[in-house]
């Protein structure tokens, strides 16, 4: 719903800027979806007088005007048919910013133009774009248009929640704001003249569907003069995006926007037999609406009819057969209320969505109908003249009684954990229009205003209180303590789970170890890991220290399993290792240690049985490190002496060692009684968790254009490492290379002994364009040239 | 010429409908509809006709082309269908052969149980706290109200590193460390590895324990009983009741030992529960005011409960493992049973 700030200020004296009001609205539960500043444009527009107009020699449509801007005569080229010498017009001078474009000095078909004459639409005054805007002849050239038109307004587009139909109008919002900002509220208090005659002699109501039509009032005005609405009325409607039609229809719309209650006006002459019926539709009955669309009615629909025809779909839309026209003299003002779900069903079934239906289907108030009728008549008398007919017809079968709701301040405190004094509760609720009915020691009883059907229980009132108190003024409880590190907790599990998926069995060993294990692993005397945490009373010499490494226990597990005939093993343990620290206690760090031996995969029919190799375990380590969200680590030859020389790797990040892996030295294996090839890794979990890592991967846009794949196969000396070759390819391949995958390595037949053949699969992709063959060929050429230069490769 | 065309189309239609292979169809297509085909030839011969007849005949030729195209297409579909049907017949799988799997590993049953317990408590709003295995005497004993001459402090019970540094004998020191640093409300569990100088068929010198601690206003024995029941039922089944009986721990007052209905016989008595129908589950109690005083929590304002259980023992009960040594033997034939 659109809300005009200027209009709002007719009812409440507020002086807030747009931002501040937006904030107040939002935190009172009225969400502001958009804010539009109107009329800023007019401050840049100048009143000018056209002194002369000549046809443009180069164009049939353009004219050359000399205009007086109050200071000088300017030449302006204009394309409108209605520009005439002597007219006062709206000039956008050079430099004016019309939002969509800026006015510049221009040459139009060879003629200079120093500005633009504007239409009403261009100025945001109306939708009129038929020619330029002709101003009142009394306007003074040189003055700003804003001196004459006060168009400055802020329009808020607000979202009203379905429980608050009372806010679907400007006074409803004003009422909420007045409660929120403690400002007094001026509600319209329409007063009607006594009128003449007696409506009962002119019109009869017959409510034949009291279940669907809960109230129906009618007032009449005779001898109205249908015509254009006065400026203020037009302006009010247009500001919130509603079209002006005529003075009577505009007033009904105005009152709907003002009080929230939709109204309808009928031409009295077109209502047959001076009788209005409220009845259900009949099967087979048809109805043609104001838009000239015909609908089939049924008994679910509530219609407004005269004895001969349907004159409106109740609360949804009127009919052309009884609408206000220029010939209309006497009018009937309908102000009624209809059962919300009946309106909703009809509106949905027939796909007629009107402002009126939107409001009625949210359950309007019966009581409001009379006020809206009175206000509507008051304004019609003002804008369209005529004479009020005395009295009001009113079919109101079941007048709503007083609704009372009890609230206990103790309960308020319990729900909100704020102590609000009973007087304050009373002030809050009274500011919303509730009336204190009875006050007792522990409770208060309030009468609910008719327009707040959403307030039926104590908890509803508590919600109103906290809305006014301010949700965020409640002191936040500080009860939740951060004790655990969820990231590490989760990540440890992720790593374990991944290893399980990769076929690893988890082992759990005691934390005691034998110092001799470190000798077996050839860990040097000076190594940190030799700063043992030694037990004073161990179970025995093999359990003399807290283990500084996990590997020996796992190797013992490997041996015992091999002895039981299990020769293909993937084992890991995730546990603490210990070493002396400078403090009183020990340095305890979680490590993840694993050993792999035997076949690569479980033996299955149709699957080749292959031994594990170095790259299998390297893949596992790469997987672990990436699950731990480590990126761009550095690989160095390992300094661990328990790996076979030249087959161990250490992993570093900013010179911190975070992991190692390799093929275990055969003698080390034998010292544990193992005669088969074993590979092991040791991941320093806690050391990695101390590193800065990107815990949540950030989404990267997927290339819109199809990637291009190219294979590159060549023979190269074995002295060059793949990492180095990759780097060269990446550096010479340009920005479009998105992936380099080593596809194959081949040594042996047909390849010289000191050489090997490598095949890389390269992916080129771009987020900007489709890569054509020329671009790819150029990149490939570059890559090959560089490889040839650096490594003397031979292409295959 | 129209007759000639008609004959050509008839002949083509017949050949198309008799074509047995997709390849033959392709040949027919170029023969009859290709650039130099007979049908196209008719179009070139349009010039031979009087001008008035040309459009009419052109239309007829085009219709003939369309007809042949449609015939080719439908014949192609027929041949493809036939080929597919044949394929289906020749493909016969022995569905009984085993699927080709990748070996899946397994988490150790202790870890599985550990995680289940963590998850149970995480869901109840607890956090998981961690502490050192190598602990000082203060946190392991003194702060837990254990007197200097308490037998638990003996070398025969506790592993020592230095005179006042030891391997924690329970995870209670983690509770102390959390209470030292955190204001109530506190809701934690501390699972971890603990050590006692004991090594026989039913005792391991390294074992795993989990303790729970709740400190808040209004925490009572009733909350403890509620939690114990919930815990036992979640882990062992809805029939499992828990009872507590008076006991002594230096750090709780009142203290209790808890038993649960034997999950094997559900209380009727069996070898597992030595015919009692009950199994000892662990220790529990209301946090001793002295402990609160030591860690600086207002024992008048706050109360708390704590309880502790052996993870290994729970794992054994859940999986029906009868020998504790299997847990630390790491025999993959044993481990893979818990996949």
mmCIF file of N, CA and C in Angstrom, chain A residues 53-106:
data_model
loop_
_atom_site.group_PDB
_atom_site.id
_atom_site.type_symbol
_atom_site.label_atom_id
_atom_site.label_comp_id
_atom_site.label_asym_id
_atom_site.label_seq_id
_atom_site.Cartn_x
_atom_site.Cartn_y
_atom_site.Cartn_z
ATOM 1 N N UNK A 53 7.094 31.536 -31.955
ATOM 2 C CA UNK A 53 7.240 30.150 -32.394
ATOM 3 C C UNK A 53 7.338 30.131 -33.910
ATOM 4 N N UNK A 54 8.374 29.463 -34.391
ATOM 5 C CA UNK A 54 8.519 29.335 -35.837
ATOM 6 C C UNK A 54 8.700 27.860 -36.169
ATOM 7 N N UNK A 55 8.323 27.535 -37.384
ATOM 8 C CA UNK A 55 8.521 26.156 -37.815
ATOM 9 C C UNK A 55 10.012 25.905 -37.988
ATOM 10 N N UNK A 56 10.434 24.713 -37.651
ATOM 11 C CA UNK A 56 11.838 24.318 -37.834
ATOM 12 C C UNK A 56 12.034 24.014 -39.313
ATOM 13 N N UNK A 57 13.034 24.612 -39.933
ATOM 14 C CA UNK A 57 13.191 24.381 -41.371
ATOM 15 C C UNK A 57 13.519 22.919 -41.705
ATOM 16 N N UNK A 58 14.093 22.214 -40.757
ATOM 17 C CA UNK A 58 14.543 20.854 -41.073
ATOM 18 C C UNK A 58 13.580 19.775 -40.635
ATOM 19 N N UNK A 59 12.468 20.123 -40.026
ATOM 20 C CA UNK A 59 11.580 19.076 -39.520
ATOM 21 C C UNK A 59 10.142 19.564 -39.481
ATOM 22 N N UNK A 60 9.252 18.646 -39.825
ATOM 23 C CA UNK A 60 7.829 19.009 -39.796
ATOM 24 C C UNK A 60 7.316 19.113 -38.373
ATOM 25 N N UNK A 61 7.916 18.280 -37.469
ATOM 26 C CA UNK A 61 7.352 18.166 -36.127
ATOM 27 C C UNK A 61 7.911 19.181 -35.150
ATOM 28 N N UNK A 62 9.081 19.686 -35.458
ATOM 29 C CA UNK A 62 9.730 20.541 -34.470
ATOM 30 C C UNK A 62 9.417 22.007 -34.734
ATOM 31 N N UNK A 63 9.417 22.768 -33.641
ATOM 32 C CA UNK A 63 9.313 24.221 -33.812
ATOM 33 C C UNK A 63 10.432 24.888 -33.032
ATOM 34 N N UNK A 64 10.792 26.072 -33.505
ATOM 35 C CA UNK A 64 11.831 26.848 -32.830
ATOM 36 C C UNK A 64 11.118 27.918 -32.021
ATOM 37 N N UNK A 65 11.314 27.839 -30.692
ATOM 38 C CA UNK A 65 10.647 28.801 -29.819
ATOM 39 C C UNK A 65 11.681 29.703 -29.193
ATOM 40 N N UNK A 66 11.332 30.975 -29.090
ATOM 41 C CA UNK A 66 12.133 31.898 -28.300
ATOM 42 C C UNK A 66 11.385 32.063 -27.000
ATOM 43 N N UNK A 67 12.033 31.680 -25.880
ATOM 44 C CA UNK A 67 11.307 31.743 -24.612
ATOM 45 C C UNK A 67 12.017 32.671 -23.635
ATOM 46 N N UNK A 68 11.190 33.308 -22.829
ATOM 47 C CA UNK A 68 11.683 34.267 -21.847
ATOM 48 C C UNK A 68 11.747 33.533 -20.500
ATOM 49 N N UNK A 69 12.948 33.388 -19.951
ATOM 50 C CA UNK A 69 13.055 32.675 -18.682
ATOM 51 C C UNK A 69 13.124 33.642 -17.506
ATOM 52 N N UNK A 70 12.720 34.893 -17.778
ATOM 53 C CA UNK A 70 12.729 35.897 -16.719
ATOM 54 C C UNK A 70 13.987 36.734 -16.729
ATOM 55 N N UNK A 71 15.043 36.161 -17.313
ATOM 56 C CA UNK A 71 16.311 36.893 -17.355
ATOM 57 C C UNK A 71 16.744 37.159 -18.772
ATOM 58 N N UNK A 72 16.511 36.208 -19.622
ATOM 59 C CA UNK A 72 16.966 36.366 -21.001
ATOM 60 C C UNK A 72 16.054 35.566 -21.919
ATOM 61 N N UNK A 73 16.252 35.814 -23.209
ATOM 62 C CA UNK A 73 15.488 35.058 -24.198
ATOM 63 C C UNK A 73 16.360 33.906 -24.673
ATOM 64 N N UNK A 74 15.811 32.684 -24.587
ATOM 65 C CA UNK A 74 16.564 31.509 -24.997
ATOM 66 C C UNK A 74 15.867 30.850 -26.166
ATOM 67 N N UNK A 75 16.669 30.223 -27.008
ATOM 68 C CA UNK A 75 16.064 29.444 -28.085
ATOM 69 C C UNK A 75 15.919 28.006 -27.634
ATOM 70 N N UNK A 76 14.692 27.504 -27.740
ATOM 71 C CA UNK A 76 14.436 26.120 -27.349
ATOM 72 C C UNK A 76 13.677 25.435 -28.489
ATOM 73 N N UNK A 77 14.117 24.257 -28.848
ATOM 74 C CA UNK A 77 13.420 23.486 -29.877
ATOM 75 C C UNK A 77 12.391 22.605 -29.179
ATOM 76 N N UNK A 78 11.171 22.604 -29.687
ATOM 77 C CA UNK A 78 10.116 21.859 -29.022
ATOM 78 C C UNK A 78 9.379 20.999 -30.044
ATOM 79 N N UNK A 79 9.003 19.805 -29.636
ATOM 80 C CA UNK A 79 8.327 18.893 -30.557
ATOM 81 C C UNK A 79 6.833 18.818 -30.324
ATOM 82 N N UNK A 80 6.315 19.549 -29.342
ATOM 83 C CA UNK A 80 4.901 19.421 -29.010
ATOM 84 C C UNK A 80 4.051 20.263 -29.936
ATOM 85 N N UNK A 81 2.846 19.770 -30.211
ATOM 86 C CA UNK A 81 1.949 20.492 -31.110
ATOM 87 C C UNK A 81 1.340 21.697 -30.408
ATOM 88 N N UNK A 82 1.234 21.603 -29.086
ATOM 89 C CA UNK A 82 0.499 22.667 -28.393
ATOM 90 C C UNK A 82 1.384 23.827 -27.932
ATOM 91 N N UNK A 83 2.613 23.894 -28.403
ATOM 92 C CA UNK A 83 3.407 25.044 -27.967
ATOM 93 C C UNK A 83 3.033 26.249 -28.829
ATOM 94 N N UNK A 84 2.656 27.307 -28.160
ATOM 95 C CA UNK A 84 2.150 28.477 -28.893
ATOM 96 C C UNK A 84 2.714 29.728 -28.254
ATOM 97 N N UNK A 85 2.959 30.720 -29.078
ATOM 98 C CA UNK A 85 3.471 31.994 -28.558
ATOM 99 C C UNK A 85 2.488 32.525 -27.540
ATOM 100 N N UNK A 86 3.020 33.093 -26.468
ATOM 101 C CA UNK A 86 2.173 33.659 -25.434
ATOM 102 C C UNK A 86 1.898 32.709 -24.287
ATOM 103 N N UNK A 87 2.130 31.383 -24.492
ATOM 104 C CA UNK A 87 1.859 30.435 -23.410
ATOM 105 C C UNK A 87 2.950 30.495 -22.349
ATOM 106 N N UNK A 88 2.508 30.288 -21.113
ATOM 107 C CA UNK A 88 3.474 30.109 -20.030
ATOM 108 C C UNK A 88 3.745 28.609 -19.964
ATOM 109 N N UNK A 89 5.018 28.275 -19.950
ATOM 110 C CA UNK A 89 5.373 26.857 -20.010
ATOM 111 C C UNK A 89 6.447 26.525 -18.972
ATOM 112 N N UNK A 90 6.671 25.202 -18.821
ATOM 113 C CA UNK A 90 7.647 24.721 -17.849
ATOM 114 C C UNK A 90 8.950 24.431 -18.573
ATOM 115 N N UNK A 91 9.992 25.165 -18.206
ATOM 116 C CA UNK A 91 11.269 25.034 -18.899
ATOM 117 C C UNK A 91 12.273 24.282 -18.014
ATOM 118 N N UNK A 92 12.797 23.197 -18.562
ATOM 119 C CA UNK A 92 13.918 22.540 -17.886
ATOM 120 C C UNK A 92 15.182 23.122 -18.483
ATOM 121 N N UNK A 93 15.917 23.952 -17.733
ATOM 122 C CA UNK A 93 17.086 24.618 -18.301
ATOM 123 C C UNK A 93 18.262 23.659 -18.447
ATOM 124 N N UNK A 94 19.248 24.082 -19.181
ATOM 125 C CA UNK A 94 20.459 23.276 -19.350
ATOM 126 C C UNK A 94 21.016 22.951 -17.956
ATOM 127 N N UNK A 95 21.306 21.717 -17.726
ATOM 128 C CA UNK A 95 21.840 21.300 -16.413
ATOM 129 C C UNK A 95 20.809 20.616 -15.540
ATOM 130 N N UNK A 96 19.495 20.796 -15.885
ATOM 131 C CA UNK A 96 18.463 20.170 -15.053
ATOM 132 C C UNK A 96 18.558 18.651 -15.169
ATOM 133 N N UNK A 97 18.323 17.998 -14.044
ATOM 134 C CA UNK A 97 18.423 16.539 -14.010
ATOM 135 C C UNK A 97 17.021 15.957 -13.891
ATOM 136 N N UNK A 98 16.531 15.376 -14.972
ATOM 137 C CA UNK A 98 15.171 14.850 -14.953
ATOM 138 C C UNK A 98 15.131 13.376 -14.538
ATOM 139 N N UNK A 99 16.195 12.953 -13.938
ATOM 140 C CA UNK A 99 16.200 11.556 -13.484
ATOM 141 C C UNK A 99 16.651 10.619 -14.573
ATOM 142 N N UNK A 100 15.791 10.461 -15.577
ATOM 143 C CA UNK A 100 16.162 9.558 -16.657
ATOM 144 C C UNK A 100 17.227 10.163 -17.559
ATOM 145 N N UNK A 101 17.220 11.469 -17.661
ATOM 146 C CA UNK A 101 18.261 12.123 -18.462
ATOM 147 C C UNK A 101 18.521 13.525 -17.932
ATOM 148 N N UNK A 102 19.634 14.082 -18.397
ATOM 149 C CA UNK A 102 20.049 15.422 -17.981
ATOM 150 C C UNK A 102 19.919 16.346 -19.179
ATOM 151 N N UNK A 103 19.471 17.557 -18.932
ATOM 152 C CA UNK A 103 19.312 18.502 -20.047
ATOM 153 C C UNK A 103 20.674 19.097 -20.404
ATOM 154 N N UNK A 104 20.997 18.970 -21.699
ATOM 155 C CA UNK A 104 22.261 19.530 -22.165
ATOM 156 C C UNK A 104 21.962 20.484 -23.320
ATOM 157 N N UNK A 105 22.919 21.365 -23.554
ATOM 158 C CA UNK A 105 22.796 22.191 -24.754
ATOM 159 C C UNK A 105 22.873 21.253 -25.936
ATOM 160 N N UNK A 106 21.940 21.424 -26.871
ATOM 161 C CA UNK A 106 21.909 20.433 -27.947
ATOM 162 C C UNK A 106 21.636 21.107 -29.270
#
